[in-house]
Amino acid sequence: MPSSGWSASSLRDQAVAYVGHQVHVIRRREVGTLLEWAGELTGRTVLDVAGGDGYWAGQAVRHGARAVCVDLARGKLDFGRRLRGRPALIEGDALTLPFADGSFDVVMSVCAIEHFDDGPGALTEMARVLKTGGDLVLSADALTRAHRWPRLAARHRERYQVKRTYTGDQLAELLDGRGLSVVRQTYLFRSPLAERLYLTLSASGGRLGWNAAALLSPVVAMSDRRSPDGGGSVVLTHARKDRRRFPQPTPITTDEP
């Protein structure tokens, strides 16, 4: 029998969310790294942009954050509202985030920017709602060797509606233009063999393929450690809104007579 407060449907929803997010060849390591880079989350405000059902923002909640997930997909948000430990879930567009300037200590986005019609515009919005000195952690499709397998790459872009890929250098340049300085970056699926695996899974494997390939996660992680960190399938970036470029206003003081 389910424990008190946990219905059979609730347990099923939790299991579906866990399998969909955690049992994946890359996602657990990817988001685990981003959350680690974000630092101590207790008491901080976190925004997950295009976060779907809010599962990963919910992990930030588990780390003590006050988290918000924004997404346009109403169905995913409705599912997220059935999950335990969920963040606040808001329907909204990454290109017009419904928040005031400097609202969040941390902004996160997991492999979403490549799907946006205007990725740079989304970065502008992420930078706008981030507090000065705050942390932006995001991942994006890089596919630095896609030219080697053009048919697989084309299938990937079609299947997942990838509008544009981003190398680490391209992201660093875009972020610099928005007042954010890159703290660190790393690639996942770094070797040619690993990148071909990534494209093959995305081109033909579907969700079942990504989940089945979770058994290969330790192998891919080991391959990444042994390969040069100069390219790969997915790039992870940690940037910070530079205090020197967004100085705090100096308080106005007056001398009392």
GROMACS .gro file of C-alpha atoms in nm:
model
  257
    1MET     CA    1   0.000   0.000   0.000
    2PRO     CA    2   0.126   0.354  -0.072
    3SER     CA    3   0.237   0.548   0.233
    4SER     CA    4   0.008   0.810   0.383
    5GLY     CA    5  -0.044   1.100   0.143
    6TRP     CA    6   0.092   0.911  -0.155
    7SER     CA    7  -0.176   0.779  -0.389
    8ALA     CA    8  -0.105   0.521  -0.658
    9SER     CA    9  -0.134   0.790  -0.925
   10SER     CA   10   0.106   1.017  -0.735
   11LEU     CA   11   0.363   0.740  -0.709
   12ARG     CA   12   0.321   0.670  -1.080
   13ASP     CA   13   0.377   1.037  -1.168
   14GLN     CA   14   0.690   1.049  -0.952
   15ALA     CA   15   0.823   0.735  -1.121
   16VAL     CA   16   0.751   0.870  -1.469
   17ALA     CA   17   0.930   1.195  -1.387
   18TYR     CA   18   1.228   1.013  -1.240
   19VAL     CA   19   1.268   0.785  -1.540
   20GLY     CA   20   1.218   1.070  -1.785
   21HIS     CA   21   1.483   1.289  -1.627
   22GLN     CA   22   1.726   1.079  -1.424
   23VAL     CA   23   1.740   0.757  -1.628
   24HIS     CA   24   1.909   0.918  -1.926
   25VAL     CA   25   2.250   0.880  -2.081
   26ILE     CA   26   2.346   1.241  -2.015
   27ARG     CA   27   2.088   1.445  -1.824
   28ARG     CA   28   2.175   1.347  -1.467
   29ARG     CA   29   2.544   1.432  -1.507
   30GLU     CA   30   2.463   1.741  -1.709
   31VAL     CA   31   2.220   1.899  -1.462
   32GLY     CA   32   2.414   1.773  -1.162
   33THR     CA   33   2.713   1.969  -1.289
   34LEU     CA   34   2.507   2.283  -1.350
   35LEU     CA   35   2.356   2.273  -1.002
   36GLU     CA   36   2.701   2.216  -0.850
   37TRP     CA   37   2.836   2.514  -1.040
   38ALA     CA   38   2.549   2.730  -0.914
   39GLY     CA   39   2.692   2.686  -0.564
   40GLU     CA   40   2.506   2.696  -0.234
   41LEU     CA   41   2.135   2.730  -0.311
   42THR     CA   42   1.986   2.759   0.038
   43GLY     CA   43   1.770   3.070   0.051
   44ARG     CA   44   1.853   3.175  -0.305
   45THR     CA   45   1.603   3.240  -0.583
   46VAL     CA   46   1.639   3.018  -0.890
   47LEU     CA   47   1.472   3.042  -1.230
   48ASP     CA   48   1.470   2.749  -1.472
   49VAL     CA   49   1.401   2.881  -1.823
   50ALA     CA   50   1.209   2.642  -2.050
   51GLY     CA   51   1.219   2.391  -1.766
   52GLY     CA   52   0.924   2.180  -1.883
   53ASP     CA   53   0.753   2.009  -1.590
   54GLY     CA   54   0.988   2.175  -1.340
   55TYR     CA   55   1.161   1.854  -1.234
   56TRP     CA   56   1.511   2.002  -1.229
   57ALA     CA   57   1.396   2.324  -1.065
   58GLY     CA   58   1.243   2.091  -0.807
   59GLN     CA   59   1.592   1.955  -0.741
   60ALA     CA   60   1.698   2.313  -0.663
   61VAL     CA   61   1.408   2.327  -0.415
   62ARG     CA   62   1.548   2.012  -0.251
   63HIS     CA   63   1.875   2.203  -0.208
   64GLY     CA   64   1.697   2.483  -0.022
   65ALA     CA   65   1.625   2.724  -0.306
   66ARG     CA   66   1.308   2.915  -0.380
   67ALA     CA   67   1.268   2.807  -0.741
   68VAL     CA   68   1.051   2.898  -1.037
   69CYS     CA   69   1.012   2.711  -1.365
   70VAL     CA   70   0.884   2.895  -1.672
   71ASP     CA   71   0.777   2.716  -1.989
   72LEU     CA   72   0.533   2.755  -2.276
   73ALA     CA   73   0.420   2.391  -2.280
   74ARG     CA   74   0.101   2.387  -2.075
   75GLY     CA   75   0.080   2.007  -2.077
   76LYS     CA   76   0.424   1.974  -1.919
   77LEU     CA   77   0.339   2.234  -1.659
   78ASP     CA   78   0.014   2.054  -1.575
   79PHE     CA   79   0.210   1.733  -1.522
   80GLY     CA   80   0.462   1.916  -1.306
   81ARG     CA   81   0.184   2.038  -1.078
   82ARG     CA   82   0.121   1.676  -0.982
   83LEU     CA   83   0.479   1.621  -0.863
   84ARG     CA   84   0.599   1.643  -0.503
   85GLY     CA   85   0.851   1.910  -0.407
   86ARG     CA   86   0.773   2.110  -0.716
   87PRO     CA   87   0.882   2.469  -0.778
   88ALA     CA   88   0.646   2.748  -0.875
   89LEU     CA   89   0.531   2.675  -1.231
   90ILE     CA   90   0.455   2.964  -1.465
   91GLU     CA   91   0.347   2.960  -1.827
   92GLY     CA   92   0.564   3.209  -2.011
   93ASP     CA   93   0.794   3.279  -2.304
   94ALA     CA   94   1.172   3.275  -2.267
   95LEU     CA   95   1.187   3.576  -2.498
   96THR     CA   96   0.961   3.786  -2.272
   97LEU     CA   97   1.018   3.653  -1.922
   98PRO     CA   98   0.740   3.774  -1.689
   99PHE     CA   99   0.975   3.895  -1.415
  100ALA     CA  100   1.129   4.224  -1.312
  101ASP     CA  101   1.494   4.310  -1.370
  102GLY     CA  102   1.729   4.144  -1.123
  103SER     CA  103   1.471   3.906  -0.978
  104PHE     CA  104   1.685   3.592  -0.940
  105ASP     CA  105   2.013   3.487  -0.781
  106VAL     CA  106   2.051   3.196  -1.025
  107VAL     CA  107   1.915   3.141  -1.375
  108MET     CA  108   1.934   2.790  -1.518
  109SER     CA  109   1.848   2.652  -1.861
  110VAL     CA  110   1.900   2.290  -1.966
  111CYS     CA  111   1.952   2.226  -2.338
  112ALA     CA  112   1.679   2.471  -2.435
  113ILE     CA  113   1.843   2.766  -2.609
  114GLU     CA  114   1.912   2.569  -2.927
  115HIS     CA  115   1.536   2.527  -2.976
  116PHE     CA  116   1.453   2.898  -2.954
  117ASP     CA  117   1.386   3.104  -3.266
  118ASP     CA  118   1.596   3.378  -3.107
  119GLY     CA  119   1.856   3.224  -2.878
  120PRO     CA  120   2.050   3.549  -2.828
  121GLY     CA  121   1.724   3.722  -2.738
  122ALA     CA  122   1.657   3.457  -2.474
  123LEU     CA  123   2.005   3.515  -2.330
  124THR     CA  124   1.926   3.887  -2.312
  125GLU     CA  125   1.617   3.809  -2.106
  126MET     CA  126   1.806   3.567  -1.880
  127ALA     CA  127   2.069   3.834  -1.817
  128ARG     CA  128   1.801   4.094  -1.748
  129VAL     CA  129   1.625   3.898  -1.474
  130LEU     CA  130   1.953   3.789  -1.313
  131LYS     CA  131   2.081   3.990  -1.018
  132THR     CA  132   2.416   4.161  -1.045
  133GLY     CA  133   2.670   3.910  -0.920
  134GLY     CA  134   2.425   3.626  -0.988
  135ASP     CA  135   2.502   3.299  -1.163
  136LEU     CA  136   2.378   3.176  -1.500
  137VAL     CA  137   2.422   2.803  -1.562
  138LEU     CA  138   2.309   2.655  -1.889
  139SER     CA  139   2.371   2.379  -2.137
  140ALA     CA  140   2.327   2.379  -2.513
  141ASP     CA  141   2.373   2.155  -2.812
  142ALA     CA  142   2.717   2.222  -2.958
  143LEU     CA  143   2.762   1.930  -3.202
  144THR     CA  144   3.110   2.046  -3.292
  145ARG     CA  145   3.169   1.751  -3.528
  146ALA     CA  146   2.824   1.737  -3.685
  147HIS     CA  147   2.976   1.798  -4.029
  148ARG     CA  148   3.124   1.447  -4.017
  149TRP     CA  149   2.777   1.289  -4.011
  150PRO     CA  150   2.552   1.534  -4.196
  151ARG     CA  151   2.256   1.297  -4.232
  152LEU     CA  152   2.252   1.214  -3.862
  153ALA     CA  153   2.291   1.582  -3.773
  154ALA     CA  154   2.008   1.683  -4.006
  155ARG     CA  155   1.782   1.418  -3.854
  156HIS     CA  156   1.867   1.539  -3.505
  157ARG     CA  157   1.784   1.898  -3.594
  158GLU     CA  158   1.457   1.798  -3.758
  159ARG     CA  159   1.347   1.560  -3.484
  160TYR     CA  160   1.418   1.798  -3.196
  161GLN     CA  161   1.352   2.127  -3.376
  162VAL     CA  162   1.705   2.250  -3.321
  163LYS     CA  163   1.727   2.599  -3.469
  164ARG     CA  164   2.096   2.663  -3.398
  165THR     CA  165   2.385   2.501  -3.214
  166TYR     CA  166   2.635   2.690  -2.997
  167THR     CA  167   3.001   2.628  -2.927
  168GLY     CA  168   3.151   2.739  -2.599
  169ASP     CA  169   3.325   3.031  -2.770
  170GLN     CA  170   3.002   3.147  -2.932
  171LEU     CA  171   2.818   3.138  -2.601
  172ALA     CA  172   3.102   3.321  -2.427
  173GLU     CA  173   3.085   3.599  -2.688
  174LEU     CA  174   2.708   3.628  -2.662
  175LEU     CA  175   2.719   3.637  -2.284
  176ASP     CA  176   2.998   3.893  -2.278
  177GLY     CA  177   2.782   4.122  -2.488
  178ARG     CA  178   2.515   4.096  -2.220
  179GLY     CA  179   2.739   4.177  -1.926
  180LEU     CA  180   2.814   3.821  -1.816
  181SER     CA  181   3.162   3.679  -1.776
  182VAL     CA  182   3.219   3.307  -1.826
  183VAL     CA  183   3.350   3.138  -1.512
  184ARG     CA  184   3.394   2.789  -1.663
  185GLN     CA  185   3.282   2.565  -1.945
  186THR     CA  186   3.301   2.198  -2.030
  187TYR     CA  187   3.184   1.968  -2.307
  188LEU     CA  188   3.006   1.633  -2.278
  189PHE     CA  189   3.040   1.353  -2.534
  190ARG     CA  190   3.385   1.486  -2.626
  191SER     CA  191   3.533   1.210  -2.838
  192PRO     CA  192   3.430   1.151  -3.203
  193LEU     CA  193   3.291   0.809  -3.110
  194ALA     CA  194   3.087   0.956  -2.824
  195GLU     CA  195   2.953   1.235  -3.043
  196ARG     CA  196   2.848   0.988  -3.309
  197LEU     CA  197   2.669   0.789  -3.036
  198TYR     CA  198   2.488   1.107  -2.928
  199LEU     CA  199   2.373   1.183  -3.283
  200THR     CA  200   2.273   0.822  -3.348
  201LEU     CA  201   2.061   0.811  -3.034
  202SER     CA  202   1.892   1.139  -3.112
  203ALA     CA  203   1.837   1.052  -3.478
  204SER     CA  204   1.686   0.708  -3.428
  205GLY     CA  205   1.662   0.611  -3.063
  206GLY     CA  206   1.393   0.841  -2.929
  207ARG     CA  207   1.322   0.869  -2.557
  208LEU     CA  208   1.346   0.493  -2.514
  209GLY     CA  209   1.692   0.499  -2.671
  210TRP     CA  210   1.814   0.777  -2.441
  211ASN     CA  211   1.690   0.585  -2.139
  212ALA     CA  212   1.828   0.249  -2.252
  213ALA     CA  213   2.164   0.414  -2.318
  214ALA     CA  214   2.178   0.524  -1.952
  215LEU     CA  215   2.375   0.203  -1.897
  216LEU     CA  216   2.650   0.365  -2.104
  217SER     CA  217   2.669   0.676  -1.884
  218PRO     CA  218   2.979   0.558  -1.690
  219VAL     CA  219   3.153   0.469  -2.016
  220VAL     CA  220   3.074   0.810  -2.169
  221ALA     CA  221   3.190   0.986  -1.850
  222MET     CA  222   3.518   0.794  -1.857
  223SER     CA  223   3.563   0.874  -2.225
  224ASP     CA  224   3.505   1.243  -2.152
  225ARG     CA  225   3.769   1.243  -1.879
  226ARG     CA  226   4.021   1.095  -2.121
  227SER     CA  227   3.939   1.324  -2.414
  228PRO     CA  228   4.045   1.686  -2.473
  229ASP     CA  229   3.784   1.931  -2.348
  230GLY     CA  230   3.771   2.136  -2.667
  231GLY     CA  231   3.456   2.010  -2.835
  232GLY     CA  232   3.167   1.769  -2.810
  233SER     CA  233   2.793   1.727  -2.836
  234VAL     CA  234   2.676   1.944  -2.545
  235VAL     CA  235   2.847   2.243  -2.387
  236LEU     CA  236   2.791   2.344  -2.024
  237THR     CA  237   2.852   2.705  -1.927
  238HIS     CA  238   2.868   2.891  -1.597
  239ALA     CA  239   2.868   3.269  -1.624
  240ARG     CA  240   2.829   3.549  -1.373
  241LYS     CA  241   2.673   3.893  -1.409
  242ASP     CA  242   2.974   4.113  -1.364
  243ARG     CA  243   2.956   4.358  -1.073
  244ARG     CA  244   3.218   4.578  -1.237
  245ARG     CA  245   2.993   4.625  -1.539
  246PHE     CA  246   2.675   4.664  -1.334
  247PRO     CA  247   2.792   4.870  -1.036
  248GLN     CA  248   2.555   4.919  -0.749
  249PRO     CA  249   2.426   5.276  -0.718
  250THR     CA  250   2.604   5.487  -0.463
  251PRO     CA  251   2.366   5.595  -0.185
  252ILE     CA  252   2.291   5.966  -0.186
  253THR     CA  253   2.381   6.127   0.144
  254THR     CA  254   2.321   6.476   0.267
  255ASP     CA  255   2.494   6.659   0.546
  256GLU     CA  256   2.263   6.756   0.824
  257PRO     CA  257   2.273   7.126   0.908
   0.00000   0.00000   0.00000
